[in-house]
mmCIF file of C-alpha atoms in Angstrom:
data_model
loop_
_atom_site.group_PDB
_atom_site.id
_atom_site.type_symbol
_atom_site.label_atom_id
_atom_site.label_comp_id
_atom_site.label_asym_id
_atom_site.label_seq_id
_atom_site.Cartn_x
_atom_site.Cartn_y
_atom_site.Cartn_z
ATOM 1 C CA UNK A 327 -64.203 33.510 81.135
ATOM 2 C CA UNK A 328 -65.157 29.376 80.522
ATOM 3 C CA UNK A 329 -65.828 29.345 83.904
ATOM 4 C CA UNK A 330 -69.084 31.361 83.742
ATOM 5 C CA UNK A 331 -70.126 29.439 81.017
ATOM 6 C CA UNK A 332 -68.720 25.805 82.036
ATOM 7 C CA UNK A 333 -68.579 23.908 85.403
ATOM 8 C CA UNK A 334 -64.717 22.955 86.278
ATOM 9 C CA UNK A 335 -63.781 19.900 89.353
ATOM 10 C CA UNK A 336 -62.439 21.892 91.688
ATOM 11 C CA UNK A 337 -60.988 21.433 94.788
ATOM 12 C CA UNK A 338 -60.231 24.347 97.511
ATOM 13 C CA UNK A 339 -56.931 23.122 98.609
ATOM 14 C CA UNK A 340 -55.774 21.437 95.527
ATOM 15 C CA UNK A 341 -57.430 24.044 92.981
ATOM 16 C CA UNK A 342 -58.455 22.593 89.547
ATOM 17 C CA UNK A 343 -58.524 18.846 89.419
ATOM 18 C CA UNK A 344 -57.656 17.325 86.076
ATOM 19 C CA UNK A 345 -57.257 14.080 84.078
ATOM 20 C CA UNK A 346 -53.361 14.335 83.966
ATOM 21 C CA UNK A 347 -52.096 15.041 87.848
ATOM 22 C CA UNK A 348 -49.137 17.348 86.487
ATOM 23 C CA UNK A 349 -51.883 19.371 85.521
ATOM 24 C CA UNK A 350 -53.496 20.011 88.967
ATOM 25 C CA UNK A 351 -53.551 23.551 90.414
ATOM 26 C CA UNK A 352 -54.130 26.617 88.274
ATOM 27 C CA UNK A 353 -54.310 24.071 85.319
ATOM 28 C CA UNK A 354 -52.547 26.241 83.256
ATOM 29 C CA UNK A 355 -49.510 25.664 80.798
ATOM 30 C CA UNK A 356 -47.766 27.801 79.347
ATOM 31 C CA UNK A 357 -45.900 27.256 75.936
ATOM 32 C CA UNK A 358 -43.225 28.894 73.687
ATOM 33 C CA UNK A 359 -42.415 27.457 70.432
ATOM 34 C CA UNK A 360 -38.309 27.786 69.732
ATOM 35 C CA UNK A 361 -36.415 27.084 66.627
ATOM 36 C CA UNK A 362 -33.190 25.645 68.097
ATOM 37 C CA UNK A 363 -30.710 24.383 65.233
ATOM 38 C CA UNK A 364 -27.860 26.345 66.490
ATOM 39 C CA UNK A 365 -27.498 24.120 69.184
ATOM 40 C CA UNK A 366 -28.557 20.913 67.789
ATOM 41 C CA UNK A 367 -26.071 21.131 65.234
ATOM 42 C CA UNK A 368 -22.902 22.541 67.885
ATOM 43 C CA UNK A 369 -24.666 19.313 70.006
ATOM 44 C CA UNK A 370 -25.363 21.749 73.068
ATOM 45 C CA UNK A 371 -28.678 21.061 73.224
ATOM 46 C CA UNK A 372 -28.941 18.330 75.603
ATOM 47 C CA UNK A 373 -27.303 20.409 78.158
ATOM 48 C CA UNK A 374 -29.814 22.947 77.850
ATOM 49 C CA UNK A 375 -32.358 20.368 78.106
ATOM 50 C CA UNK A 376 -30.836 19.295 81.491
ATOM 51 C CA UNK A 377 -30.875 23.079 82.911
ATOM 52 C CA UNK A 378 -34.712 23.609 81.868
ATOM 53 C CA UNK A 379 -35.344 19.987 84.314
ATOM 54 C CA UNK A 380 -33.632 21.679 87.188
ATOM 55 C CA UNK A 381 -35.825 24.278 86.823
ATOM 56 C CA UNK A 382 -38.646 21.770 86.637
ATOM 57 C CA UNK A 383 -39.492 23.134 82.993
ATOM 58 C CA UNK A 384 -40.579 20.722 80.294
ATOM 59 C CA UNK A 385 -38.850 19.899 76.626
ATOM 60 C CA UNK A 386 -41.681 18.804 74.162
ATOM 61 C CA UNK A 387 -40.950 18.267 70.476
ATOM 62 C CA UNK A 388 -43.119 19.925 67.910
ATOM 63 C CA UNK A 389 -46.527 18.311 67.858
ATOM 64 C CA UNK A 390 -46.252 18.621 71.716
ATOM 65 C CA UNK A 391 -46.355 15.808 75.253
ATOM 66 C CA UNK A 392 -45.248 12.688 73.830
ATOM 67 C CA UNK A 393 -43.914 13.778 70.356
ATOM 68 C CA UNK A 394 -40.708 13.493 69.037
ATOM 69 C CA UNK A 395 -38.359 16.929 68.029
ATOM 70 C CA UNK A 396 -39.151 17.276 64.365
ATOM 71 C CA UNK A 397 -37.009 20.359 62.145
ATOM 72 C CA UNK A 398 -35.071 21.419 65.438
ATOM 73 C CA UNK A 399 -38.507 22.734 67.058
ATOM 74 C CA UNK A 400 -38.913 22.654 70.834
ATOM 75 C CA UNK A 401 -41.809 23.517 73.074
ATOM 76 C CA UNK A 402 -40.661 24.730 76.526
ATOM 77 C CA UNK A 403 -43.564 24.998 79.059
ATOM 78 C CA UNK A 404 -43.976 24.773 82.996
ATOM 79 C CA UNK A 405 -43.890 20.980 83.983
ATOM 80 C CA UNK A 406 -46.129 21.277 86.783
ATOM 81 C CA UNK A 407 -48.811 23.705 88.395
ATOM 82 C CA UNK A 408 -49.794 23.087 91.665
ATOM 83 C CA UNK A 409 -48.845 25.074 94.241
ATOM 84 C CA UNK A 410 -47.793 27.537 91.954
ATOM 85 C CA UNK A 411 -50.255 30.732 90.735
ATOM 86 C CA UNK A 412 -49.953 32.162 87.004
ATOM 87 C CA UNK A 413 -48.176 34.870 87.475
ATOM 88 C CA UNK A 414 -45.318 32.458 88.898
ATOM 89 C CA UNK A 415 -45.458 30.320 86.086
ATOM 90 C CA UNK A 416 -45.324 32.569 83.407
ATOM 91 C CA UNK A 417 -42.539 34.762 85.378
ATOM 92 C CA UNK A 418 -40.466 31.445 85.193
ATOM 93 C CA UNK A 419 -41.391 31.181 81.712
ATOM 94 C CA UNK A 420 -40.810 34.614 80.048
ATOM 95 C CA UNK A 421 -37.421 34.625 82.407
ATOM 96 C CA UNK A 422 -35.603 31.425 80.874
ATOM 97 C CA UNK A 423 -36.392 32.084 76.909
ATOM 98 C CA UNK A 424 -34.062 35.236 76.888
ATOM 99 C CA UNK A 425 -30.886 33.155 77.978
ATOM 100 C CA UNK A 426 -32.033 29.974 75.663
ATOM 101 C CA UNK A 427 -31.992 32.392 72.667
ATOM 102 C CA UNK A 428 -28.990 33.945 74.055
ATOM 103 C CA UNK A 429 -27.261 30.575 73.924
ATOM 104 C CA UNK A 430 -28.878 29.543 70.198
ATOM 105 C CA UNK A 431 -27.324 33.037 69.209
ATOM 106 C CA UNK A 432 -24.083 32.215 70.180
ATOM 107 C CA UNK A 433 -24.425 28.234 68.941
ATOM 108 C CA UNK A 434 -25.318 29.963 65.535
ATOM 109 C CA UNK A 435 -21.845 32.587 65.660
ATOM 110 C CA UNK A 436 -20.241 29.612 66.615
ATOM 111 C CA UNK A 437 -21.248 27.237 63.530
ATOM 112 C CA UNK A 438 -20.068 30.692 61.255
ATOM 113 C CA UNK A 439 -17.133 31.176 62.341
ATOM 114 C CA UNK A 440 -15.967 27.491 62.493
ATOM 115 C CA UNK A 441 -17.431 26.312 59.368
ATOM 116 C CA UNK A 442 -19.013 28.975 57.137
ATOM 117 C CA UNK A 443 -18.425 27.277 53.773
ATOM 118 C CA UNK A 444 -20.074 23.654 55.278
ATOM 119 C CA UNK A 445 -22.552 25.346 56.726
ATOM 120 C CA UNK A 446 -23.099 27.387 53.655
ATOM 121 C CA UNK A 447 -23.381 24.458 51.938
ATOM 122 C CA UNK A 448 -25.765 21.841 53.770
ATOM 123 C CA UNK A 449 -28.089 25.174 53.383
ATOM 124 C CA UNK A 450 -27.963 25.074 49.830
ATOM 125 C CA UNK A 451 -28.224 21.534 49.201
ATOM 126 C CA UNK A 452 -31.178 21.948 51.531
ATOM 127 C CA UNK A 453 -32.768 24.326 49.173
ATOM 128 C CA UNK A 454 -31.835 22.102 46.358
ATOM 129 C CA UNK A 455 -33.689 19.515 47.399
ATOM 130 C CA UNK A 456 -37.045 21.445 48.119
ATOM 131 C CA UNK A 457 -37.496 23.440 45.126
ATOM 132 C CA UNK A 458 -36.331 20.180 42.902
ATOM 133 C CA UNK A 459 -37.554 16.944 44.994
ATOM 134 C CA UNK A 460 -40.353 15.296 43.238
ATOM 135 C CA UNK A 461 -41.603 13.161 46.130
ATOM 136 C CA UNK A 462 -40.516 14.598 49.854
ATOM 137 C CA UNK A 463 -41.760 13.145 53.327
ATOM 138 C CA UNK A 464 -43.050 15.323 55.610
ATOM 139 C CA UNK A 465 -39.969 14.254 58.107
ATOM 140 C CA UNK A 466 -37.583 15.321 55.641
ATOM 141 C CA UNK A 467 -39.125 18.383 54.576
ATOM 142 C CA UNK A 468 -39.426 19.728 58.321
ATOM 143 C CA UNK A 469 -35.664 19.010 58.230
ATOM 144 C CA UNK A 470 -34.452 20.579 55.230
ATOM 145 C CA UNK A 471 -36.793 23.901 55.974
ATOM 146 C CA UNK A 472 -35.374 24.164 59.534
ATOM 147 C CA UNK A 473 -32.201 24.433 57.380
ATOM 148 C CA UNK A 474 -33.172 26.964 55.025
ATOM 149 C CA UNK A 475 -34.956 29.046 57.609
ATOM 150 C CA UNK A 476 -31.355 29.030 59.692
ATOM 151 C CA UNK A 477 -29.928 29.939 56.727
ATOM 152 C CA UNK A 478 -31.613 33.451 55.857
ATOM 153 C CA UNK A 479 -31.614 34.170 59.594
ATOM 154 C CA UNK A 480 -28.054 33.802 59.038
ATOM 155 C CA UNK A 481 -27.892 35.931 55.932
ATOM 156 C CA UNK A 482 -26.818 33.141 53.763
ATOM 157 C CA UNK A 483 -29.739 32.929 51.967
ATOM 158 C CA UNK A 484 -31.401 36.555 50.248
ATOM 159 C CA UNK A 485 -35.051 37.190 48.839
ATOM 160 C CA UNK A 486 -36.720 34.415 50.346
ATOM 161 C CA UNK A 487 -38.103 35.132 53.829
ATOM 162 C CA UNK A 488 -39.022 33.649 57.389
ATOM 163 C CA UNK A 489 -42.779 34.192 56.657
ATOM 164 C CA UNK A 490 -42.940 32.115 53.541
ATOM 165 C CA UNK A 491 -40.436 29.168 55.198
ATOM 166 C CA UNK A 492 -43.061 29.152 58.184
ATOM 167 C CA UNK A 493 -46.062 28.891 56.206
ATOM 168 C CA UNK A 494 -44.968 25.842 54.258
ATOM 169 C CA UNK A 495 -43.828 24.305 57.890
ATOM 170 C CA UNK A 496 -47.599 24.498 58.359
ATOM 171 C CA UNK A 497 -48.966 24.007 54.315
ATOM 172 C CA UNK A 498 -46.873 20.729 53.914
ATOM 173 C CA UNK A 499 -48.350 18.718 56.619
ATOM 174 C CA UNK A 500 -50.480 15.901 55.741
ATOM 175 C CA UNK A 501 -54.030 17.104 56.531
ATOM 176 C CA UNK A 502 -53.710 20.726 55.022
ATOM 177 C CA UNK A 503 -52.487 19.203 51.608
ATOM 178 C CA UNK A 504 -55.704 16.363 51.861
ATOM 179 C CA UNK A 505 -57.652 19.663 52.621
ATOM 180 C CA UNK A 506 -55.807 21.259 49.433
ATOM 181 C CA UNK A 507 -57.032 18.371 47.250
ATOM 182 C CA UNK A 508 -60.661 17.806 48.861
ATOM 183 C CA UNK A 509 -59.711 14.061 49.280
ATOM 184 C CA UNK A 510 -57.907 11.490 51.382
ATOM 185 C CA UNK A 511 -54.538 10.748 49.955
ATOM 186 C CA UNK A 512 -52.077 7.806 50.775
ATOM 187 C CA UNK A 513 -48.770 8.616 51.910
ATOM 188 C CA UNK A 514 -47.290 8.163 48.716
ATOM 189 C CA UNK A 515 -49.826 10.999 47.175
ATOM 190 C CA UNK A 516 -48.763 13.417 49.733
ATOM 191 C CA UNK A 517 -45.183 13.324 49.088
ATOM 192 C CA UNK A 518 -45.598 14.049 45.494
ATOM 193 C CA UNK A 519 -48.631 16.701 46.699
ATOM 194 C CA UNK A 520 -45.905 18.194 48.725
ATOM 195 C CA UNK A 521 -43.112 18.101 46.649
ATOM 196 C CA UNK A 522 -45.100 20.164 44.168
ATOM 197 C CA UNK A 523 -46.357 22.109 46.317
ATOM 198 C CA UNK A 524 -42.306 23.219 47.647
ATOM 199 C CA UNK A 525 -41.703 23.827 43.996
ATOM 200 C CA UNK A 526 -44.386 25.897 43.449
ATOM 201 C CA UNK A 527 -43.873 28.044 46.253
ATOM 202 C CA UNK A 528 -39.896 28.137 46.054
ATOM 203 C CA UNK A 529 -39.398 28.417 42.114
ATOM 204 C CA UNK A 530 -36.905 31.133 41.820
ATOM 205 C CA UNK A 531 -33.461 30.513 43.479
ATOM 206 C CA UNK A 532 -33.160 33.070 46.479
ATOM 207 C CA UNK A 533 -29.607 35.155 46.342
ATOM 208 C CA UNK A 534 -26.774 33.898 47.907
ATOM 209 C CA UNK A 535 -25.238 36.234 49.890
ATOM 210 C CA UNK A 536 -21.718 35.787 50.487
#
């Protein structure tokens, strides 16, 4: 425990007192990472959004508080702590994700059945462009993989698989490819670093199922 090691403010009515006053109380926050195309691309996902406020739950986008949604990636934690202990919070927590991957489920049945061929086909042309591009932004990258990764969870795409599609989510951001190349490399750089890097890494064409 830090708190043998480490002195923390703390107040007996109010708990742990912290910089950010959302973050008073237990202090704790807890976090789950979901992959939500399904219902970005059915447009659901603002009412989902909306539900998670009235249950005083917070939407962050990838890279967390104050960052945008990058490649359909959403962190949904507990908006605010005090008065609450940790067993409530994560209770609340582990009780919504079931019904918002119950609802991306259905968002992703939906998109099949309505449009299998488009949807078929803005997953290839994804691919396309990431095993061929031979300068990518990081932006469009995230994009394109959430894509692909929506696409073999969907059985549309064969041999390549979720682990390799969530390493290069993490192995095409700018500081691991400057790590990579032992250097400092302008933005220009990294997009060809990365784009070499996707063709490297996705240079046979996975099966198609159909």
């Amino acid at each position: 425990m830090l708190s043998r090691e480490v002195t923390f403010a703390f107040d007996d009515r109010l708990g742990y007192l912290t910089a950010c006053p959302t973050n008073v109380g237990t202090g704790i926050r807890v976090s789950v990472m979901l992959h939500l195309p399904g219902l970005v691309l059915t447009k659901e996902i603002q009412k989902v959004f909306q539900a998670l406020q009235r249950l005083r739950l917070a939407v962050r986008g990838l890279y967390g508080e104050g960052s945008q949604a990058m490649g359909d990636f959403y962190q949904v934690s507990n908006q605010v702590t005090l008065g609450h202990s940790e067993e409530s919070l994560i209770q609340t927590v582990q009780e919504v994700i079931p019904s918002i991957l119950k609802y991306e489920r259905k968002a992703r049945e939906t998109l099949l059945n309505d449009n299998r061929e488009g949807l078929h086909d803005q997953i290839s042309r994804a691919f396309g462009i990431l095993s061929s591009a031979q300068t990518i932004t990081s932006e469009e990258t995230l994009h394109l993989l959430s894509s692909v990764r929506l696409g073999i969870n969907l059985g549309l795409i064969g041999k390549l698989e979720i682990p390799t599609v969530n390493e290069l989510l993490i192995t095409t951001q700018p500081a691991h490819l400057q790590k990579v190349r032992k250097r400092q490399l302008e933005s220009a750089e990294r997009n060809v670093a990365r784009a070499s890097l996707l063709r490297q890494r996705l240079d046979s064409r996975p099966h198609e199922q159909n």
